[in-house]
PDB file of C-alpha atoms in Angstrom:
ATOM      1  CA  ALA A1164     -15.841   6.062  -4.702  1.00 84.00           C
ATOM      2  CA  ILE A1165     -12.477   6.814  -6.876  1.00 90.00           C
ATOM      3  CA  GLN A1166     -11.319   3.583  -9.359  1.00 94.00           C
ATOM      4  CA  LEU A1167      -8.088   3.358 -10.413  1.00 97.00           C
ATOM      5  CA  THR A1168      -7.751   1.571 -13.842  1.00 97.00           C
ATOM      6  CA  GLN A1169      -4.089   0.578 -14.533  1.00 97.00           C
ATOM      7  CA  SER A1170      -3.257  -0.835 -18.859  1.00 96.00           C
ATOM      8  CA  PRO A1171      -2.036  -2.958 -19.220  1.00 97.00           C
ATOM      9  CA  SER A1172      -2.319  -5.298 -16.907  1.00 96.00           C
ATOM     10  CA  SER A1173       0.763  -7.135 -17.821  1.00 96.00           C
ATOM     11  CA  LEU A1174       3.609  -6.235 -20.209  1.00 95.00           C
ATOM     12  CA  SER A1175       6.889  -8.551 -21.657  1.00 96.00           C
ATOM     13  CA  ALA A1176       9.609  -6.386 -22.592  1.00 96.00           C
ATOM     14  CA  SER A1177      13.408  -6.304 -22.592  1.00 96.00           C
ATOM     15  CA  VAL A1178      16.501  -4.835 -21.152  1.00 96.00           C
ATOM     16  CA  GLY A1179      16.638  -1.080 -22.709  1.00 96.00           C
ATOM     17  CA  ASP A1180      12.825  -0.677 -23.612  1.00 96.00           C
ATOM     18  CA  ARG A1181      11.450   2.229 -23.093  1.00 97.00           C
ATOM     19  CA  VAL A1182       8.400   1.416 -21.211  1.00 97.00           C
ATOM     20  CA  THR A1183       5.090   3.574 -20.518  1.00 98.00           C
ATOM     21  CA  ILE A1184       2.480   2.555 -17.541  1.00 98.00           C
ATOM     22  CA  THR A1185      -0.690   4.339 -17.695  1.00 98.00           C
ATOM     23  CA  CYS A1186      -3.661   4.392 -14.602  1.00 98.00           C
ATOM     24  CA  ARG A1187      -6.780   6.424 -15.161  1.00 98.00           C
ATOM     25  CA  ALA A1188      -9.110   7.707 -12.223  1.00 97.00           C
ATOM     26  CA  SER A1189     -12.653   7.619 -12.327  1.00 96.00           C
ATOM     27  CA  GLN A1190     -12.844  11.443 -11.881  1.00 95.00           C
ATOM     28  CA  GLY A1191     -10.598  13.985 -11.584  1.00 95.00           C
ATOM     29  CA  ILE A1192      -7.579  13.302  -8.745  1.00 94.00           C
ATOM     30  CA  SER A1193      -5.642  16.820  -9.316  1.00 94.00           C
ATOM     31  CA  SER A1194      -2.079  15.792  -9.058  1.00 95.00           C
ATOM     32  CA  ALA A1195      -2.467  13.286  -6.036  1.00 94.00           C
ATOM     33  CA  LEU A1196      -1.300   9.859  -7.386  1.00 96.00           C
ATOM     34  CA  ALA A1197       1.869   8.300  -6.627  1.00 98.00           C
ATOM     35  CA  TRP A1198       3.519   5.189  -8.525  1.00 98.00           C
ATOM     36  CA  TYR A1199       4.940   2.232  -6.491  1.00 98.00           C
ATOM     37  CA  GLN A1200       7.838  -0.810  -7.471  1.00 98.00           C
ATOM     38  CA  GLN A1201       6.980  -4.263  -5.508  1.00 97.00           C
ATOM     39  CA  LYS A1202       9.264  -7.183  -6.013  1.00 95.00           C
ATOM     40  CA  PRO A1203       8.018 -10.816  -4.450  1.00 92.00           C
ATOM     41  CA  GLY A1204       7.765 -11.295  -0.872  1.00 91.00           C
ATOM     42  CA  LYS A1205       8.427  -7.540  -0.705  1.00 94.00           C
ATOM     43  CA  PRO A1206       6.313  -4.307   0.169  1.00 94.00           C
ATOM     44  CA  PRO A1207       5.671  -1.599  -2.321  1.00 95.00           C
ATOM     45  CA  ASN A1208       8.605   0.494  -3.041  1.00 96.00           C
ATOM     46  CA  LEU A1209       7.758   4.134  -3.123  1.00 96.00           C
ATOM     47  CA  LEU A1210       8.934   5.672  -6.819  1.00 98.00           C
ATOM     48  CA  ILE A1211       6.875   9.023  -7.426  1.00 98.00           C
ATOM     49  CA  TYR A1212       4.493  11.074  -5.560  1.00 97.00           C
ATOM     50  CA  ASP A1213       1.974  14.236  -6.613  1.00 96.00           C
ATOM     51  CA  ALA A1214       2.136  12.158 -10.594  1.00 97.00           C
ATOM     52  CA  SER A1215       5.390  13.651 -10.965  1.00 98.00           C
ATOM     53  CA  THR A1216       8.116  13.961  -8.257  1.00 97.00           C
ATOM     54  CA  LEU A1217      10.817  11.524  -8.376  1.00 98.00           C
ATOM     55  CA  GLU A1218      11.167  10.146  -4.198  1.00 96.00           C
ATOM     56  CA  ARG A1219      15.185  10.506  -3.294  1.00 95.00           C
ATOM     57  CA  GLY A1220      16.795   7.874  -4.363  1.00 96.00           C
ATOM     58  CA  VAL A1221      15.010   6.138  -7.431  1.00 97.00           C
ATOM     59  CA  PRO A1222      16.672   6.246 -10.317  1.00 97.00           C
ATOM     60  CA  SER A1223      16.707   9.142 -12.974  1.00 97.00           C
ATOM     61  CA  ARG A1224      14.972   6.379 -15.698  1.00 97.00           C
ATOM     62  CA  PHE A1225      12.272   6.414 -13.622  1.00 98.00           C
ATOM     63  CA  SER A1226       9.435   9.335 -13.949  1.00 98.00           C
ATOM     64  CA  GLY A1227       5.597  10.411 -13.473  1.00 98.00           C
ATOM     65  CA  SER A1228       3.085  12.494 -15.405  1.00 98.00           C
ATOM     66  CA  GLY A1229      -0.093  13.328 -16.221  1.00 97.00           C
ATOM     67  CA  SER A1230      -2.649  15.254 -13.961  1.00 97.00           C
ATOM     68  CA  GLY A1231      -6.657  15.295 -13.532  1.00 96.00           C
ATOM     69  CA  THR A1232      -7.570  11.892 -14.477  1.00 97.00           C
ATOM     70  CA  ASP A1233      -5.031  10.036 -17.449  1.00 98.00           C
ATOM     71  CA  PHE A1234      -1.515   9.218 -15.695  1.00 98.00           C
ATOM     72  CA  THR A1235       1.431   7.484 -16.595  1.00 98.00           C
ATOM     73  CA  LEU A1236       4.638   5.397 -15.427  1.00 98.00           C
ATOM     74  CA  THR A1237       7.680   5.899 -17.859  1.00 98.00           C
ATOM     75  CA  ILE A1238      11.096   3.756 -17.347  1.00 97.00           C
ATOM     76  CA  SER A1239      13.372   5.245 -19.685  1.00 96.00           C
ATOM     77  CA  SER A1240      15.769   2.061 -20.352  1.00 95.00           C
ATOM     78  CA  LEU A1241      14.861  -1.036 -18.786  1.00 96.00           C
ATOM     79  CA  GLN A1242      17.562  -2.059 -16.323  1.00 96.00           C
ATOM     80  CA  PRO A1243      17.199  -6.367 -15.223  1.00 95.00           C
ATOM     81  CA  GLU A1244      16.213  -4.617 -11.436  1.00 96.00           C
ATOM     82  CA  ASP A1245      13.134  -3.045 -12.868  1.00 97.00           C
ATOM     83  CA  PHE A1246      11.298  -6.782 -13.833  1.00 93.00           C
ATOM     84  CA  ALA A1247       7.973  -5.833 -11.415  1.00 96.00           C
ATOM     85  CA  SER A1248       4.792  -5.022 -10.651  1.00 97.00           C
ATOM     86  CA  TYR A1249       3.937  -1.554 -10.588  1.00 98.00           C
ATOM     87  CA  PHE A1250       0.912  -0.295  -8.876  1.00 97.00           C
ATOM     88  CA  CYS A1251      -0.587   3.420  -9.118  1.00 98.00           C
ATOM     89  CA  GLN A1252      -2.006   5.001  -5.430  1.00 97.00           C
ATOM     90  CA  HIS A1253      -4.427   7.810  -4.793  1.00 96.00           C
ATOM     91  CA  PHE A1254      -5.902   8.878  -1.335  1.00 91.00           C
ATOM     92  CA  HIS A1255      -9.099   8.755  -2.062  1.00 81.00           C
ATOM     93  CA  ASN A1256     -11.425  10.164   1.516  1.00 82.00           C
ATOM     94  CA  PHE A1257      -8.456  10.042   3.462  1.00 84.00           C
ATOM     95  CA  PRO A1258      -6.809   8.221   5.215  1.00 87.00           C
ATOM     96  CA  ALA A1259      -8.684   5.248   2.770  1.00 89.00           C
ATOM     97  CA  ILE A1260      -6.345   4.373   0.181  1.00 93.00           C
ATOM     98  CA  THR A1261      -7.065   3.177  -3.411  1.00 95.00           C
ATOM     99  CA  PHE A1262      -4.694   2.147  -5.539  1.00 96.00           C
ATOM    100  CA  GLY A1263      -4.623   0.692  -8.952  1.00 97.00           C
ATOM    101  CA  GLN A1264      -5.078  -3.329  -9.721  1.00 97.00           C
ATOM    102  CA  GLY A1265      -1.120  -3.879 -10.748  1.00 96.00           C
ATOM    103  CA  THR A1266       0.985  -4.014 -13.643  1.00 97.00           C
ATOM    104  CA  ARG A1267       3.263  -7.050 -13.846  1.00 97.00           C
ATOM    105  CA  LEU A1268       6.108  -6.375 -16.243  1.00 96.00           C
ATOM    106  CA  GLU A1269       8.030  -9.304 -17.122  1.00 95.00           C
ATOM    107  CA  ILE A1270      11.149 -10.045 -18.898  1.00 85.00           C
TER     108      ILE A1270
ATOM    109  CA  GLU B 268      15.498   4.236  10.313  1.00 82.00           C
ATOM    110  CA  VAL B 269      11.801   4.185  10.604  1.00 84.00           C
ATOM    111  CA  GLN B 270      10.850   0.416  11.073  1.00 91.00           C
ATOM    112  CA  LEU B 271       7.816  -1.414  10.730  1.00 96.00           C
ATOM    113  CA  LEU B 272       7.737  -5.261  12.258  1.00 96.00           C
ATOM    114  CA  GLU B 273       4.341  -6.918  12.215  1.00 97.00           C
ATOM    115  CA  SER B 274       3.050 -10.512  13.963  1.00 97.00           C
ATOM    116  CA  GLY B 275       0.856 -12.404  14.822  1.00 97.00           C
ATOM    117  CA  GLY B 276       0.049 -13.930  11.615  1.00 93.00           C
ATOM    118  CA  GLY B 277      -0.704 -17.444  10.863  1.00 96.00           C
ATOM    119  CA  LEU B 278      -2.966 -20.181   9.662  1.00 97.00           C
ATOM    120  CA  GLU B 279      -6.729 -19.401  11.123  1.00 97.00           C
ATOM    121  CA  GLN B 280      -9.832 -21.450  10.617  1.00 97.00           C
ATOM    122  CA  PRO B 281     -13.007 -19.864   8.970  1.00 97.00           C
ATOM    123  CA  GLY B 282     -14.704 -18.139  11.900  1.00 97.00           C
ATOM    124  CA  GLY B 283     -11.646 -18.307  13.662  1.00 97.00           C
ATOM    125  CA  SER B 284      -9.983 -14.881  15.365  1.00 98.00           C
ATOM    126  CA  LEU B 285      -6.517 -13.805  14.593  1.00 98.00           C
ATOM    127  CA  ARG B 286      -4.823 -10.410  16.047  1.00 98.00           C
ATOM    128  CA  LEU B 287      -1.626  -8.570  14.514  1.00 98.00           C
ATOM    129  CA  SER B 288       0.863  -6.432  15.636  1.00 98.00           C
ATOM    130  CA  CYS B 289       2.698  -3.793  13.852  1.00 98.00           C
ATOM    131  CA  ALA B 290       5.196  -2.469  16.427  1.00 97.00           C
ATOM    132  CA  ALA B 291       7.168   0.882  14.916  1.00 95.00           C
ATOM    133  CA  SER B 292      10.675   2.467  15.390  1.00 92.00           C
ATOM    134  CA  ILE B 293       9.061   5.919  14.718  1.00 82.00           C
ATOM    135  CA  PHE B 294      10.122   9.309  16.692  1.00 83.00           C
ATOM    136  CA  THR B 295       6.580  10.981  16.368  1.00 91.00           C
ATOM    137  CA  TYR B 296       4.884   7.774  16.363  1.00 93.00           C
ATOM    138  CA  SER B 297       1.281  10.036  17.182  1.00 93.00           C
ATOM    139  CA  ASP B 298       1.995  12.056  14.310  1.00 93.00           C
ATOM    140  CA  TYR B 299       1.337   9.642  12.009  1.00 94.00           C
ATOM    141  CA  VAL B 300      -1.637   7.927  10.375  1.00 95.00           C
ATOM    142  CA  MET B 301      -1.635   3.749  10.755  1.00 96.00           C
ATOM    143  CA  SER B 302      -3.197   1.342   8.037  1.00 97.00           C
ATOM    144  CA  TRP B 303      -3.341  -1.736   7.415  1.00 98.00           C
ATOM    145  CA  VAL B 304      -3.251  -2.589   3.724  1.00 98.00           C
ATOM    146  CA  ARG B 305      -3.229  -6.007   2.401  1.00 98.00           C
ATOM    147  CA  GLN B 306      -2.485  -8.527  -0.647  1.00 97.00           C
ATOM    148  CA  ALA B 307      -3.841 -11.585  -1.308  1.00 96.00           C
ATOM    149  CA  PRO B 308      -1.392 -14.243  -3.383  1.00 94.00           C
ATOM    150  CA  GLY B 309      -0.928 -13.406  -6.427  1.00 91.00           C
ATOM    151  CA  LYS B 310      -3.396 -10.301  -6.527  1.00 93.00           C
ATOM    152  CA  GLY B 311      -3.357  -6.662  -5.993  1.00 94.00           C
ATOM    153  CA  LEU B 312      -3.196  -4.299  -2.698  1.00 96.00           C
ATOM    154  CA  GLU B 313      -6.186  -3.415  -1.097  1.00 96.00           C
ATOM    155  CA  TRP B 314      -6.818  -0.892   1.859  1.00 96.00           C
ATOM    156  CA  VAL B 315      -8.726  -2.936   5.051  1.00 98.00           C
ATOM    157  CA  SER B 316      -8.612  -0.211   7.585  1.00 97.00           C
ATOM    158  CA  SER B 317      -6.777   3.412   8.565  1.00 96.00           C
ATOM    159  CA  ILE B 318      -6.740   4.915  12.571  1.00 97.00           C
ATOM    160  CA  SER B 319      -6.016   8.325  13.025  1.00 95.00           C
ATOM    161  CA  GLY B 320      -2.435   9.816  15.098  1.00 95.00           C
ATOM    162  CA  SER B 321      -4.665  10.245  18.465  1.00 95.00           C
ATOM    163  CA  GLY B 322      -6.693   6.914  17.749  1.00 95.00           C
ATOM    164  CA  ASP B 323     -10.297   8.489  18.218  1.00 96.00           C
ATOM    165  CA  SER B 324     -11.081   7.772  14.821  1.00 96.00           C
ATOM    166  CA  THR B 325     -11.187   4.305  12.716  1.00 97.00           C
ATOM    167  CA  TYR B 326     -11.480   3.222   9.580  1.00 96.00           C
ATOM    168  CA  TYR B 327     -12.532   0.471   7.431  1.00 96.00           C
ATOM    169  CA  ALA B 328     -13.346  -1.315   4.110  1.00 96.00           C
ATOM    170  CA  ASP B 329     -16.527  -2.695   3.594  1.00 96.00           C
ATOM    171  CA  SER B 330     -15.430  -6.295   2.969  1.00 97.00           C
ATOM    172  CA  VAL B 331     -14.226  -6.093   6.911  1.00 98.00           C
ATOM    173  CA  LYS B 332     -16.453  -3.712   9.246  1.00 98.00           C
ATOM    174  CA  GLY B 333     -17.858  -5.172  11.263  1.00 97.00           C
ATOM    175  CA  ARG B 334     -15.488  -8.436  11.714  1.00 98.00           C
ATOM    176  CA  PHE B 335     -12.028  -6.402  12.038  1.00 98.00           C
ATOM    177  CA  THR B 336     -11.075  -3.732  15.043  1.00 98.00           C
ATOM    178  CA  ILE B 337      -7.828  -1.603  14.774  1.00 98.00           C
ATOM    179  CA  SER B 338      -6.403  -0.100  17.391  1.00 98.00           C
ATOM    180  CA  ARG B 339      -2.736   1.981  18.847  1.00 98.00           C
ATOM    181  CA  ASP B 340      -0.642   2.522  21.890  1.00 97.00           C
ATOM    182  CA  ASN B 341       1.130   5.300  20.943  1.00 96.00           C
ATOM    183  CA  SER B 342       2.804   4.644  24.395  1.00 95.00           C
ATOM    184  CA  GLN B 343       3.710   1.714  23.138  1.00 95.00           C
ATOM    185  CA  LYS B 344       4.400   2.348  19.244  1.00 96.00           C
ATOM    186  CA  THR B 345       2.825  -0.138  18.035  1.00 97.00           C
ATOM    187  CA  LEU B 346      -0.075  -0.715  16.317  1.00 98.00           C
ATOM    188  CA  TYR B 347      -3.584  -4.009  16.723  1.00 98.00           C
ATOM    189  CA  LEU B 348      -5.660  -5.439  14.100  1.00 98.00           C
ATOM    190  CA  GLN B 349      -8.172  -7.908  15.517  1.00 98.00           C
ATOM    191  CA  MET B 350      -9.347 -10.304  12.965  1.00 98.00           C
ATOM    192  CA  ASN B 351     -12.703 -11.604  14.201  1.00 98.00           C
ATOM    193  CA  GLY B 352     -14.699 -13.659  12.098  1.00 97.00           C
ATOM    194  CA  LEU B 353     -11.958 -14.821   9.796  1.00 98.00           C
ATOM    195  CA  ARG B 354     -13.241 -15.878   5.863  1.00 98.00           C
ATOM    196  CA  ALA B 355     -11.273 -17.921   3.201  1.00 97.00           C
ATOM    197  CA  GLU B 356     -11.328 -14.326   1.372  1.00 97.00           C
ATOM    198  CA  ASP B 357      -9.247 -12.928   4.340  1.00 98.00           C
ATOM    199  CA  THR B 358      -6.021 -14.601   3.517  1.00 98.00           C
ATOM    200  CA  ALA B 359      -3.096 -12.737   2.408  1.00 98.00           C
ATOM    201  CA  VAL B 360       0.088 -10.684   3.648  1.00 97.00           C
ATOM    202  CA  TYR B 361      -1.384  -8.202   6.090  1.00 98.00           C
ATOM    203  CA  HIS B 362       1.106  -4.955   5.781  1.00 98.00           C
ATOM    204  CA  CYS B 363       0.983  -2.351   8.039  1.00 97.00           C
ATOM    205  CA  ALA B 364       1.682   1.524   6.572  1.00 97.00           C
ATOM    206  CA  ALA B 365       1.890   5.042   8.301  1.00 95.00           C
ATOM    207  CA  TYR B 366       1.862   8.584   6.697  1.00 94.00           C
ATOM    208  CA  TYR B 367       0.991  11.862   7.829  1.00 91.00           C
ATOM    209  CA  TYR B 368      -1.857  13.673   7.204  1.00 88.00           C
ATOM    210  CA  ASP B 369      -0.834  15.588   4.443  1.00 86.00           C
ATOM    211  CA  SER B 370       0.925  12.940   2.635  1.00 88.00           C
ATOM    212  CA  SER B 371       0.156  12.466  -0.902  1.00 88.00           C
ATOM    213  CA  ALA B 372       1.955   8.540  -0.809  1.00 94.00           C
ATOM    214  CA  VAL B 373       2.356   6.049   2.052  1.00 95.00           C
ATOM    215  CA  ASP B 374       5.873   6.714   4.381  1.00 92.00           C
ATOM    216  CA  TYR B 375       6.522   3.767   5.123  1.00 94.00           C
ATOM    217  CA  TRP B 376       5.767  -0.358   5.132  1.00 97.00           C
ATOM    218  CA  GLY B 377       6.354  -3.276   7.101  1.00 97.00           C
ATOM    219  CA  GLN B 378       7.082  -6.129   5.358  1.00 96.00           C
ATOM    220  CA  GLY B 379       3.923  -8.388   5.997  1.00 97.00           C
ATOM    221  CA  ALA B 380       2.453 -10.710   8.476  1.00 97.00           C
ATOM    222  CA  LEU B 381       0.484 -13.802   6.504  1.00 97.00           C
ATOM    223  CA  VAL B 382      -2.801 -14.916   7.608  1.00 98.00           C
ATOM    224  CA  THR B 383      -4.048 -18.349   5.891  1.00 98.00           C
ATOM    225  CA  VAL B 384      -7.486 -18.988   6.181  1.00 98.00           C
ATOM    226  CA  SER B 385      -8.348 -22.689   5.956  1.00 96.00           C
ATOM    227  CA  SER B 386      -9.865 -26.000   7.314  1.00 94.00           C
TER     228      SER B 386
END
């Protein structure tokens, strides 16, 4: 089964910082990767799909890149509302869902 | 606006049973694969089970196979998860999720229902 490994598992940053989170797949998955933001007590919120396509309504400071096994989520200039957890996701053996273990972004 | 609303969570003893429901306000409900995804306290997301749009095909994570049963009623636009033989490690918030067959991401999420397994 494909595994998604995120790094780092937690990250401390400040408002205005540029932040990059990495997701590595255990085998090639082309561009079939999504990124979500999750805040406490809320369901995940889709940010990026197909590795680099910004979901409608998501601020342009979020961007995604990568293909094959290595992917990144970048926040160009952190805003106070961006402090949350972030997960990568892939449909392996659809409809089963594989998630990365998450990255907690803290102030 | 699409909404998914879970119900049926609560406190149950180990070995007990609970049934979760997820009511959907999706116009073309039967076009969507429906799934359950759970999140243990302070942990990441874990896929639990999925069901095809017609309900003919079901899929389970190894951790729940043989104990949980997923089903759907397309006439009522409702998804179910029958959970038997509950264990402490099943304690989590259970989200229902909806996506098309050609989606590359989950299209819709429910707010979640908390299931606590404890004596």
